[in-house]
mmCIF file of C-alpha atoms in Angstrom:
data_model
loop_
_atom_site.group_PDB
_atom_site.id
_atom_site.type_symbol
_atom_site.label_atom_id
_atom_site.label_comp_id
_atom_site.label_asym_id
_atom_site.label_seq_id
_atom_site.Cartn_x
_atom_site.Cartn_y
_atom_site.Cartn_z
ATOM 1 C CA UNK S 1 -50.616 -5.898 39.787
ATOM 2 C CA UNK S 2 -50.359 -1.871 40.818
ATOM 3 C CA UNK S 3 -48.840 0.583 39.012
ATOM 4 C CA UNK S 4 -45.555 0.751 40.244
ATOM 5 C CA UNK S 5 -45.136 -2.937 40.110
ATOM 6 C CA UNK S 6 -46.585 -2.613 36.028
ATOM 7 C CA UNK S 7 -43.758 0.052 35.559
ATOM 8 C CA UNK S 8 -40.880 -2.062 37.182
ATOM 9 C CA UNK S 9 -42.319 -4.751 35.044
ATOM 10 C CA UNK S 10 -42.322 -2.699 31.410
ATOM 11 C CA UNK S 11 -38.926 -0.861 32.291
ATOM 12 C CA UNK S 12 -37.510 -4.112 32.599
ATOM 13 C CA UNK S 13 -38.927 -5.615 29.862
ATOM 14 C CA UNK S 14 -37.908 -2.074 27.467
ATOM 15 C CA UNK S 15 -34.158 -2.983 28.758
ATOM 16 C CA UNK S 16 -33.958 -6.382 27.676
ATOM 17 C CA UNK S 17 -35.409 -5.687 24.723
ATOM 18 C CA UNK S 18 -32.839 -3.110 23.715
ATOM 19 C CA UNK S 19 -30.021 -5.248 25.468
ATOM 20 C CA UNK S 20 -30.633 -7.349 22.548
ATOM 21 C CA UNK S 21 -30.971 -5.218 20.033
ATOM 22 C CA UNK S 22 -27.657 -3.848 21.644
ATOM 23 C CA UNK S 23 -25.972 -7.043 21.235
ATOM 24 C CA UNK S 24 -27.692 -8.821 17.876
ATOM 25 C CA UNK S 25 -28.382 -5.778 15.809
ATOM 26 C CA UNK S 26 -25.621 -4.870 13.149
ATOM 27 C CA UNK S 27 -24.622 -0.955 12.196
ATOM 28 C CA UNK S 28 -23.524 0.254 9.708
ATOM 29 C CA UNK S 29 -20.010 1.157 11.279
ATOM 30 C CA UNK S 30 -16.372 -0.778 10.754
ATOM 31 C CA UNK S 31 -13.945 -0.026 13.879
ATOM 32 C CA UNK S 32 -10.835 1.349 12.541
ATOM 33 C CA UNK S 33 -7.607 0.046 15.416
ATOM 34 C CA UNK S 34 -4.211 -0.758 15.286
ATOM 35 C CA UNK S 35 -3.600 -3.634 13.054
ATOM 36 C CA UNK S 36 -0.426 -6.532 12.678
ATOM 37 C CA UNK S 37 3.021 -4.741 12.137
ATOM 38 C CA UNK S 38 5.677 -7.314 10.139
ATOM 39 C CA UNK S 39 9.360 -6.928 10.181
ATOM 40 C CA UNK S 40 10.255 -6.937 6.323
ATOM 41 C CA UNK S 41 13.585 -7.576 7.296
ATOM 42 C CA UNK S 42 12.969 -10.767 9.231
ATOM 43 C CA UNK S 43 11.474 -13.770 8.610
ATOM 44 C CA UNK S 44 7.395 -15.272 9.118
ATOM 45 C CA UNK S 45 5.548 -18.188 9.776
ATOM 46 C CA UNK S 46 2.984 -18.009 6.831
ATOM 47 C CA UNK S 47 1.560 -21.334 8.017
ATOM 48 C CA UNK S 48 0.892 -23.488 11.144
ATOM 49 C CA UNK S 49 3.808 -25.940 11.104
ATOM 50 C CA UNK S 50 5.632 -24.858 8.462
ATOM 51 C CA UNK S 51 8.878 -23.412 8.350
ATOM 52 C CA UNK S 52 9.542 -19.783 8.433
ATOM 53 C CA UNK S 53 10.428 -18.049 5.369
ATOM 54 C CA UNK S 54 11.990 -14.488 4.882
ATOM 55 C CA UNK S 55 9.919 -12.107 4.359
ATOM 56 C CA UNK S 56 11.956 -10.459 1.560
ATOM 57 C CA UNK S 57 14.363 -13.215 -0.469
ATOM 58 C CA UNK S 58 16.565 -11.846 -3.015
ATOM 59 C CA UNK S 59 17.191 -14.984 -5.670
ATOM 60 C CA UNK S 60 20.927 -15.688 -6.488
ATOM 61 C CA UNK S 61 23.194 -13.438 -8.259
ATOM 62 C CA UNK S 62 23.768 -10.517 -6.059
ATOM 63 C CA UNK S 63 25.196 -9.994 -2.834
ATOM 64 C CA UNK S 64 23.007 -9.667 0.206
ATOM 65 C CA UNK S 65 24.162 -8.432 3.591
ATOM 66 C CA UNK S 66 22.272 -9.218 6.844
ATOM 67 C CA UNK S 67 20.591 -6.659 8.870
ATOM 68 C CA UNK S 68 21.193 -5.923 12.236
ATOM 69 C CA UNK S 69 17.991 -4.216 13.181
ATOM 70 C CA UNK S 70 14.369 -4.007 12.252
ATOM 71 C CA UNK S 71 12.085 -2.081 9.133
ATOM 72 C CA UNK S 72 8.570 -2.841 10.436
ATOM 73 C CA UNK S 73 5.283 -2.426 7.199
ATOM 74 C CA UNK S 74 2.458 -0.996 9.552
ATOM 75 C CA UNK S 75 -1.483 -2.022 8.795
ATOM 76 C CA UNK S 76 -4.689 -0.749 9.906
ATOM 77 C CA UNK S 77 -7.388 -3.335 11.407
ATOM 78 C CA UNK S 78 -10.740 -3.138 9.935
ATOM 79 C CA UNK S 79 -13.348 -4.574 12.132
ATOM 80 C CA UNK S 80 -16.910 -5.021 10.394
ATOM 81 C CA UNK S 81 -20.332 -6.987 11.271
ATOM 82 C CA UNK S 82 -20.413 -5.112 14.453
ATOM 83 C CA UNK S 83 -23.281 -5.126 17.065
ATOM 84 C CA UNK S 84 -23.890 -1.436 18.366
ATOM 85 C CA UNK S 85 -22.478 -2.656 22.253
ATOM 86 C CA UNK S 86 -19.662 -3.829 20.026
ATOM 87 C CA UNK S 87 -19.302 -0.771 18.206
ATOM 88 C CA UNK S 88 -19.465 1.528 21.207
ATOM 89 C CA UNK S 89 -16.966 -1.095 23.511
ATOM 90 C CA UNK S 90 -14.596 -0.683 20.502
ATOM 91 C CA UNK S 91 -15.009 3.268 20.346
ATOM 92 C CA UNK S 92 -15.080 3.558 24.007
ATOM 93 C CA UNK S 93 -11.861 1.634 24.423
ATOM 94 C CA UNK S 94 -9.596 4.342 22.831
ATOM 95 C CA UNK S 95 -7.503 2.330 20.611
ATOM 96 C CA UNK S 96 -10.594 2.229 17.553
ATOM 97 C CA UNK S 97 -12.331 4.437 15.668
ATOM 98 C CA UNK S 98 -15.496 4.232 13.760
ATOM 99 C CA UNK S 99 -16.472 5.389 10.219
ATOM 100 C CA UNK S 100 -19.226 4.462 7.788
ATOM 101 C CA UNK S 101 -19.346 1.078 6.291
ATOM 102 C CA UNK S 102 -20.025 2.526 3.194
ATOM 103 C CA UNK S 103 -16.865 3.974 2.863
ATOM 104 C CA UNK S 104 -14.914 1.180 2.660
ATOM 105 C CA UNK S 105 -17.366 -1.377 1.173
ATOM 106 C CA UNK S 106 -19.457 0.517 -1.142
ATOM 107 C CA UNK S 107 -22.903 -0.612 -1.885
ATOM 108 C CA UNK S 108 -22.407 -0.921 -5.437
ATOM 109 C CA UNK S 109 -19.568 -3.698 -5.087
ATOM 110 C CA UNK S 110 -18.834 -6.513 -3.102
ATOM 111 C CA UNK S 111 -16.849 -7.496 -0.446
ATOM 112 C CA UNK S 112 -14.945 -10.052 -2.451
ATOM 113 C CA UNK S 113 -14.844 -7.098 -4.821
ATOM 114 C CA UNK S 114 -13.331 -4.780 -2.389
ATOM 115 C CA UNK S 115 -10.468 -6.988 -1.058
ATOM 116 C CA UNK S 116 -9.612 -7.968 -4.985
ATOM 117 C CA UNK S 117 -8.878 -4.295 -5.251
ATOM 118 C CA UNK S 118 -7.014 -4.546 -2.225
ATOM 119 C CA UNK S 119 -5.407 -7.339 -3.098
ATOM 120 C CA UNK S 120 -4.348 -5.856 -6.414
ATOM 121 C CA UNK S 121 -3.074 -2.241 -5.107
ATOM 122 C CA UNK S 122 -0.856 -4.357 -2.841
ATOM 123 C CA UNK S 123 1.020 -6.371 -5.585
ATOM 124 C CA UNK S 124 1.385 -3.164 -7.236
ATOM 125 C CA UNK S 125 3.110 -1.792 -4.254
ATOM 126 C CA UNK S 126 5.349 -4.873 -4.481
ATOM 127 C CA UNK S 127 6.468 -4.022 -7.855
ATOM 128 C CA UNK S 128 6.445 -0.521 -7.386
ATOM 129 C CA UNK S 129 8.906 -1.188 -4.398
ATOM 130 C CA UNK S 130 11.233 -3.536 -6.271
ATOM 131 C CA UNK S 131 11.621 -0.813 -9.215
ATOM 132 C CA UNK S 132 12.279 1.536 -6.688
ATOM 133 C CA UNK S 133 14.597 0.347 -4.819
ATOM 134 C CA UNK S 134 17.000 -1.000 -7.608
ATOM 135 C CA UNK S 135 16.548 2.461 -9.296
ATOM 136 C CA UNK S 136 18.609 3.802 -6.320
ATOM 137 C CA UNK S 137 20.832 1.263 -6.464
ATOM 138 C CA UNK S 138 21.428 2.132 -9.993
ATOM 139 C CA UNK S 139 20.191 -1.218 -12.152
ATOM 140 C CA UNK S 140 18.815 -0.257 -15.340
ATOM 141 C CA UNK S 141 15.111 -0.576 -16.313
ATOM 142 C CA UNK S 142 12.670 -0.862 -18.667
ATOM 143 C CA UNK S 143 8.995 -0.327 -18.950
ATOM 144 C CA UNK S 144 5.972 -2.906 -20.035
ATOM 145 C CA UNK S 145 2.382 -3.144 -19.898
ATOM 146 C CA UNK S 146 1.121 -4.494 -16.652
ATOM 147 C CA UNK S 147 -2.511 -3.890 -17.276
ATOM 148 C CA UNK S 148 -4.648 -3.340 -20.405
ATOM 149 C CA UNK S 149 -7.990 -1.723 -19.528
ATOM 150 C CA UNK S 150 -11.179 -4.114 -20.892
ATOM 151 C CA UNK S 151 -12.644 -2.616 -23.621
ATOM 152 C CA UNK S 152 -10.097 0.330 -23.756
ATOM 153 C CA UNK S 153 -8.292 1.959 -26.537
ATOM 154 C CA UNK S 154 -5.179 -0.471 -26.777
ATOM 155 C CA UNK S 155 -7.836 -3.946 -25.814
ATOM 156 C CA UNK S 156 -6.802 -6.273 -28.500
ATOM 157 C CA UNK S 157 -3.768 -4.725 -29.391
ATOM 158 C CA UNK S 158 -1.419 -4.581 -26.458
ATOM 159 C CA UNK S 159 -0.911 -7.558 -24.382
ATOM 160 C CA UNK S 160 -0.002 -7.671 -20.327
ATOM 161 C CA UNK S 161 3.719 -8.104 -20.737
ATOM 162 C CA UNK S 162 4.693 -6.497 -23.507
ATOM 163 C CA UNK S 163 7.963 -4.348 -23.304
ATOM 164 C CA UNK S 164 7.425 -0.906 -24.514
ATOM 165 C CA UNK S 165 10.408 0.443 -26.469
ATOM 166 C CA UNK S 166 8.310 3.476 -27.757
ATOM 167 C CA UNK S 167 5.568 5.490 -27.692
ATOM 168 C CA UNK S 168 4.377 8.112 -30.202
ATOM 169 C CA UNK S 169 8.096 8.462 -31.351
ATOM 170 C CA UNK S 170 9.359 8.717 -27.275
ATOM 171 C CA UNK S 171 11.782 5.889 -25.873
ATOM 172 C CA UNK S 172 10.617 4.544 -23.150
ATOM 173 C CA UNK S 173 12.614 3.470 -19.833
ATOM 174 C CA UNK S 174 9.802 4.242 -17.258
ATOM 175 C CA UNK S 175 6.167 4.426 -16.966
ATOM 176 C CA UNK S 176 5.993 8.165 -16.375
ATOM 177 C CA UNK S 177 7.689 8.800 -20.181
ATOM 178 C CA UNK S 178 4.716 6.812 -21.502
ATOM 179 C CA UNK S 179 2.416 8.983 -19.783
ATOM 180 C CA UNK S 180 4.482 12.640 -21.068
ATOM 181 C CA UNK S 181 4.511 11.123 -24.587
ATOM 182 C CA UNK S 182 0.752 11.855 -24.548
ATOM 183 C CA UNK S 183 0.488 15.161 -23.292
ATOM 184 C CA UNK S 184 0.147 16.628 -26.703
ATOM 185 C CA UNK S 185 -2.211 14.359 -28.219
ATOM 186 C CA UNK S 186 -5.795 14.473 -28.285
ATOM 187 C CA UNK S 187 -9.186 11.502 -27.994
ATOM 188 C CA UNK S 188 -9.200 10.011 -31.507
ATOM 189 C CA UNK S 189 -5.643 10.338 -32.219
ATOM 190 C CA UNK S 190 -3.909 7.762 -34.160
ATOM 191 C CA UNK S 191 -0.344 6.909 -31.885
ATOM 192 C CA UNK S 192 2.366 4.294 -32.891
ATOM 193 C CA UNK S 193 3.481 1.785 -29.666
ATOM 194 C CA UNK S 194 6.534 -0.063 -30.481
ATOM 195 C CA UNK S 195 6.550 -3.223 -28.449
ATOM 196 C CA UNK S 196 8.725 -6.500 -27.762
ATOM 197 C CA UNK S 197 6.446 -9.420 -27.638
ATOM 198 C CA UNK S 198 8.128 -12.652 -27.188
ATOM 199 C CA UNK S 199 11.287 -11.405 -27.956
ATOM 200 C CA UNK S 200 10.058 -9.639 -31.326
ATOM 201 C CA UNK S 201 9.617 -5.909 -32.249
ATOM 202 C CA UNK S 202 6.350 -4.730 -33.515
ATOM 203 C CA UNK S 203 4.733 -1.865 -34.325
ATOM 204 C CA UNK S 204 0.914 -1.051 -33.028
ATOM 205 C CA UNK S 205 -1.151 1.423 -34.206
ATOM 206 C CA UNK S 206 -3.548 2.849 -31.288
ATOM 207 C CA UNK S 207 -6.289 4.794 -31.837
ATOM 208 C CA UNK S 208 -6.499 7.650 -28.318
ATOM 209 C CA UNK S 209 -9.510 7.529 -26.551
ATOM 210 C CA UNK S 210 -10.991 10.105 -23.785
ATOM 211 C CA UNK S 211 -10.574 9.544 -19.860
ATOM 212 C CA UNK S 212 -12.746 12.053 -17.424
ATOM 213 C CA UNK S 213 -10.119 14.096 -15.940
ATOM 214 C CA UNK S 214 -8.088 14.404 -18.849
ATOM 215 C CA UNK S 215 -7.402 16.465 -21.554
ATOM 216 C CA UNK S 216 -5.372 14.311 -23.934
ATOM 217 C CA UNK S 217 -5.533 11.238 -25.603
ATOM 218 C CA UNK S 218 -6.031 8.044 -23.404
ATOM 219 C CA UNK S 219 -3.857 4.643 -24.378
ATOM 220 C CA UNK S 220 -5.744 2.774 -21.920
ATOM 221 C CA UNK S 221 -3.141 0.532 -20.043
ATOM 222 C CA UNK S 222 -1.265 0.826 -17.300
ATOM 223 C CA UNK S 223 2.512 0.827 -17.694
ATOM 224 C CA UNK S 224 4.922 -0.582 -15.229
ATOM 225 C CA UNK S 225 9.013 -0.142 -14.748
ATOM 226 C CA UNK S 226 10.528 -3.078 -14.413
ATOM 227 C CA UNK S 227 14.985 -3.399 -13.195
ATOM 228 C CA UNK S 228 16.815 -5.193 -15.889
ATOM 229 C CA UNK S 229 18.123 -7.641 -13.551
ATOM 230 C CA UNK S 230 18.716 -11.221 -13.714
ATOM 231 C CA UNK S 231 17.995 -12.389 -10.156
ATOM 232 C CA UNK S 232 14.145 -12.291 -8.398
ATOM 233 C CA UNK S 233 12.727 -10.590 -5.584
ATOM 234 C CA UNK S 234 10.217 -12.378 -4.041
ATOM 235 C CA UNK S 235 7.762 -10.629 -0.987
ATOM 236 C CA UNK S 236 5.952 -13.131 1.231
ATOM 237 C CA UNK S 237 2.858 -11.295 2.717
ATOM 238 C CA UNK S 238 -0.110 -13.099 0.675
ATOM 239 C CA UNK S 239 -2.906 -11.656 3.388
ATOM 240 C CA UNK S 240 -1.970 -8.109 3.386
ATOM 241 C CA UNK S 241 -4.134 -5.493 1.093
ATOM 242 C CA UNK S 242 -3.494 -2.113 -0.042
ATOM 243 C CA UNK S 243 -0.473 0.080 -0.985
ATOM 244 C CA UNK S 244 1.580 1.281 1.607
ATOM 245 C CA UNK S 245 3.475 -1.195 2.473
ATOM 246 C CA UNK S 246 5.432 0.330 -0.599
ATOM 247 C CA UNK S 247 7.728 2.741 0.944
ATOM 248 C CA UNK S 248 9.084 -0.203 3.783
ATOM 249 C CA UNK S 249 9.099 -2.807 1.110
ATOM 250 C CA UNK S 250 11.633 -0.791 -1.102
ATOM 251 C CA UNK S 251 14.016 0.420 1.937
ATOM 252 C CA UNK S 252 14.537 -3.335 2.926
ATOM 253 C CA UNK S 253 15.178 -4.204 -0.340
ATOM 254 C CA UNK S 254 18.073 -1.693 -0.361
ATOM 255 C CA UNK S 255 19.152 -2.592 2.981
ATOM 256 C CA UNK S 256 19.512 -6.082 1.657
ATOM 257 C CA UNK S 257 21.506 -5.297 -1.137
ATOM 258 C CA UNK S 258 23.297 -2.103 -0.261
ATOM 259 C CA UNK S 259 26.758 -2.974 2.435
ATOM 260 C CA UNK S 260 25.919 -0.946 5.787
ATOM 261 C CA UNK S 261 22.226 -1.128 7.740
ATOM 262 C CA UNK S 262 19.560 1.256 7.289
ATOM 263 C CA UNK S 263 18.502 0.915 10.683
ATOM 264 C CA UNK S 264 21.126 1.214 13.195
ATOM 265 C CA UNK S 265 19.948 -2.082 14.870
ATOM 266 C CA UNK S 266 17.197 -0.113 15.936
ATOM 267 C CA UNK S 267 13.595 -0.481 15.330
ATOM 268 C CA UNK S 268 12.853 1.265 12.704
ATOM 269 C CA UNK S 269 8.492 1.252 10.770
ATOM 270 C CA UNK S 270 6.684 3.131 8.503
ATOM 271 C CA UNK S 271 4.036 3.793 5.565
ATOM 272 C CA UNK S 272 3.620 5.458 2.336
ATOM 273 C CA UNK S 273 2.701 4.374 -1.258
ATOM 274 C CA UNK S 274 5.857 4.982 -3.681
ATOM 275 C CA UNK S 275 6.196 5.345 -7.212
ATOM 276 C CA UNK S 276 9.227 3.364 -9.521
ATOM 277 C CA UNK S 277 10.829 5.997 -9.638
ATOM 278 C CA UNK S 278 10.670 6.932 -5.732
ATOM 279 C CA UNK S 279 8.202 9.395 -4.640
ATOM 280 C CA UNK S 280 6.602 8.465 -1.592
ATOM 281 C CA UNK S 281 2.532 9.389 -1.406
ATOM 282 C CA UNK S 282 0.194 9.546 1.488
ATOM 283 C CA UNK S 283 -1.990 6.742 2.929
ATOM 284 C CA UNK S 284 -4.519 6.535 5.598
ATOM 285 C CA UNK S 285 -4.825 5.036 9.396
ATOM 286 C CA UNK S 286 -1.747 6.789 10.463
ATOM 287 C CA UNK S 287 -2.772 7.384 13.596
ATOM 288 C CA UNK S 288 -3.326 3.499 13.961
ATOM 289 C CA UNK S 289 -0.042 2.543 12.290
ATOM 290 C CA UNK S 290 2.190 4.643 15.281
ATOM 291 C CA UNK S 291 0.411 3.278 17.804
ATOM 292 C CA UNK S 292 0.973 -0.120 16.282
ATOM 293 C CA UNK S 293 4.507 0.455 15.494
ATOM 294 C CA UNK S 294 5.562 2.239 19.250
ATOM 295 C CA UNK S 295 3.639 -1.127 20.503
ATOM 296 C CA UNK S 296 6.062 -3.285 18.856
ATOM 297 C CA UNK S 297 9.465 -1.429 20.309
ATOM 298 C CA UNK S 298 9.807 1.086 17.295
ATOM 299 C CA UNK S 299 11.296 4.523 18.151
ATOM 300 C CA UNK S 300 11.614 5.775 14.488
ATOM 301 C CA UNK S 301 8.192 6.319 12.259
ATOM 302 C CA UNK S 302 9.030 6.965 8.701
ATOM 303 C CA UNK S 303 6.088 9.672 7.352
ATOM 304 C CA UNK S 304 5.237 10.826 4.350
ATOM 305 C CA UNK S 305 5.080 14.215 4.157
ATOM 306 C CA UNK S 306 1.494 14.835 2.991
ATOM 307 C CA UNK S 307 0.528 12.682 6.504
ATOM 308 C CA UNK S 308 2.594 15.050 8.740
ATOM 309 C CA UNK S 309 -0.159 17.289 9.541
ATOM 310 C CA UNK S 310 -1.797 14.326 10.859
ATOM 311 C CA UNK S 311 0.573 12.503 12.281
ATOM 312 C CA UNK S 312 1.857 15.067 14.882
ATOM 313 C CA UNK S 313 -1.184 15.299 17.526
ATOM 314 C CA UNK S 314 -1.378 11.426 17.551
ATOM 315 C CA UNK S 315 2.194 10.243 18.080
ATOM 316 C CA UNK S 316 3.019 7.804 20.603
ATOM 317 C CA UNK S 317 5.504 9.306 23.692
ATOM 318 C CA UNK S 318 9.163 8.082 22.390
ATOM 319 C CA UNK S 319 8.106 8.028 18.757
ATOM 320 C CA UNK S 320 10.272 10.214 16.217
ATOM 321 C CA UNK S 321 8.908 11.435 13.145
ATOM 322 C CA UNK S 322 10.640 11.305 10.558
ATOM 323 C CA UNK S 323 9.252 13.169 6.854
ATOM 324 C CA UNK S 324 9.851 11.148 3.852
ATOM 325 C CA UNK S 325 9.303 13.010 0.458
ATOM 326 C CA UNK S 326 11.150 10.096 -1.805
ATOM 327 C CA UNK S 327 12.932 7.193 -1.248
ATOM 328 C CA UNK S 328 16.415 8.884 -1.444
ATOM 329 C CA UNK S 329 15.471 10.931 1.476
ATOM 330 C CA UNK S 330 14.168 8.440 3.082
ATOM 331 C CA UNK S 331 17.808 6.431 2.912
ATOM 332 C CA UNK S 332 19.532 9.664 3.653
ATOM 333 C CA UNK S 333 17.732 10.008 6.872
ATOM 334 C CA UNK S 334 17.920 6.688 8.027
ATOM 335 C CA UNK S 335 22.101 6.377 7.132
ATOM 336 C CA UNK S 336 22.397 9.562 9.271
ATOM 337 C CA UNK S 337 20.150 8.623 12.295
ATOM 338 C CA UNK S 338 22.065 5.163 12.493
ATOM 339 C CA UNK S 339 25.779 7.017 12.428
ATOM 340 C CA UNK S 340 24.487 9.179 15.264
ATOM 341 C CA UNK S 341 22.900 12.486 13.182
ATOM 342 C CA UNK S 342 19.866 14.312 13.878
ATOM 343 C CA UNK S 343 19.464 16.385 11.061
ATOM 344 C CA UNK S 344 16.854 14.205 9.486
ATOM 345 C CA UNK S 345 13.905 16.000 8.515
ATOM 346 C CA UNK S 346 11.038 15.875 11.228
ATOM 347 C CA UNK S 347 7.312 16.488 10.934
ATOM 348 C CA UNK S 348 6.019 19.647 12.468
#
């Protein structure tokens, strides 16, 4: 065998080789795309064969008026065990990004640990979004502990479920009072938590503890406001994770119980994380959840205002921004864009 032929013969042999490296050999890269949108006004198929179910059911009791158009919860698709020629046909194809594995599955938890968290933040949102939304429509609420932290200052005093009445002499009605009542206390500080548990008042004594970050005393459970209603909202979306479906959740929720529609009849998506009491927060992937949303027909994008920045240089031809700081606003703007306004606020 000459040379040359040796050469054709190693060169070939070096591409094959890293052919299959290309194809077998994992990075350490997820692809970050566009990901399912869901009208949360409309109804799914949560199973093969079964029947469709709304997406949103309000129980009996109140009123609920049918929509006309559509309020479409964006997601972001995260692709992982990729190959590097799937990595790069991913990344080369426009619609993906990539980012470090790491940041999205740590190496000090799981998987199964990561999409528990997930899992978690988005029944949070759920709540969150129900307490919202019949805030604005002006039901009453009250506040109770949703989580107790293990091992934490109130572990083995407070229970999951308990409604809080008071807290270091404040009434409570919402979760951020709990939190003020603290400011001026300090780690070791001895606080009284009048509770209803099981439909009987009692007063716990909690002894503060110290959270990095924070200057006063630490109760160590997270509070949740709850409506005082006496009808059920249930949300059927089982496989979705995170929290910003939040924002989307809570404006079909009002659309369902308020008399008008939100939308217009048009198609109408969004994001954002909210709070009980309304304020809408950022969230990643925007860039993803636009091009997902224009995809499905939608020609309004509800934004949160800390995304705006971000939003602008990636949005889809036809898309309009709209800013969201709070839920109100959010309503406002909608109500005017579907009577034929355009003074709702815009990014940029």
């Amino acid at each position: 065998m000459n040379r040359r032929t040796w050469t054709l013969v190693v060169s070939a042999l070096l591409v094959a080789v890293f052919g299959l490296l290309g194809a077998f050999v994992k990075v350490p890269y997820v692809a970050l795309g566009p990901g399912p949108t869901y009208d949360t006004l409309g109804e799914l198929t949560l199973q093969e064969g079964s029947a469709a179910e709304e997406v949103i059911s309000i129980g009996e009791g109140p009123e609920v008026f049918p929509p006309d158009g559509q309020l479409r919860m964006t997601t972001v698709s995260v692709t992982t065990e990729l190959s590097l020629f799937g990595a790069l046909g991913l990344w080369g194809s426009g619609r993906y990004a990539l980012a470090p594995e790491e940041e999205f599955y740590p190496p000090d938890r799981t998987q199964e640990d990561v999409e528990n968290e997930n899992r978690q933040a988005f029944e949070t949102s759920q709540t969150s979004a129900e307490s919202a939304a019949l805030r604005h429509l002006g039901y009453p609420t009250f506040v109770s502990v949703g989580q107790v932290v293990a091992d934490g200052p109130s572990d083995g005093v407070l229970e999951p479920g308990d409604r809080i009445l008071s807290v270091h002499g404040t009434e409570t009605v919402d979760d951020r009072q709990v939190q003020n009542s603290l400011t001026e206390t300090a780690p070791g500080d001895e606080v009284r938590v009048v509770v209803s548990r099981d439909g009987e008042e009692r007063t716990e004594t909690v002894t503060l503890g110290a959270n990095e970050g924070r200057s006063h005393g630490f109760l160590g459970i997270v509070p949740v406001t709850e409506p005082e209603v006496d009808f059920d909202i249930d949300i059927e979306l089982s496989e979705v994770g995170g929290p910003s479906a939040g924002l989307i959740f809570a404006l079909a929720i009002v659309d369902k119980l308020e008399d008008g529609d939100l939308t217009g009849g048009a198609t109408v998506a969004g994001t954002g994380e909210i709070t009980s009491d309304g304020r809408v927060g950022p969230i990643g992937g925007i860039q993803f959840k636009m091009r997902a949303a224009r995809e499905e027909g939608a020609t309004v994008f509800l934004v949160p205002a800390d995304n705006c920045v971000e939003a602008v240089p990636h949005a889809p031809d036809g898309l309009r921004l709209v800013r969201v700081e709070t839920l109100a606003g959010a309503v406002d703007s909608l109500e005017s864009l579907a009577d034929g306004g355009d003074d709702a606020p815009t990014c940029g």
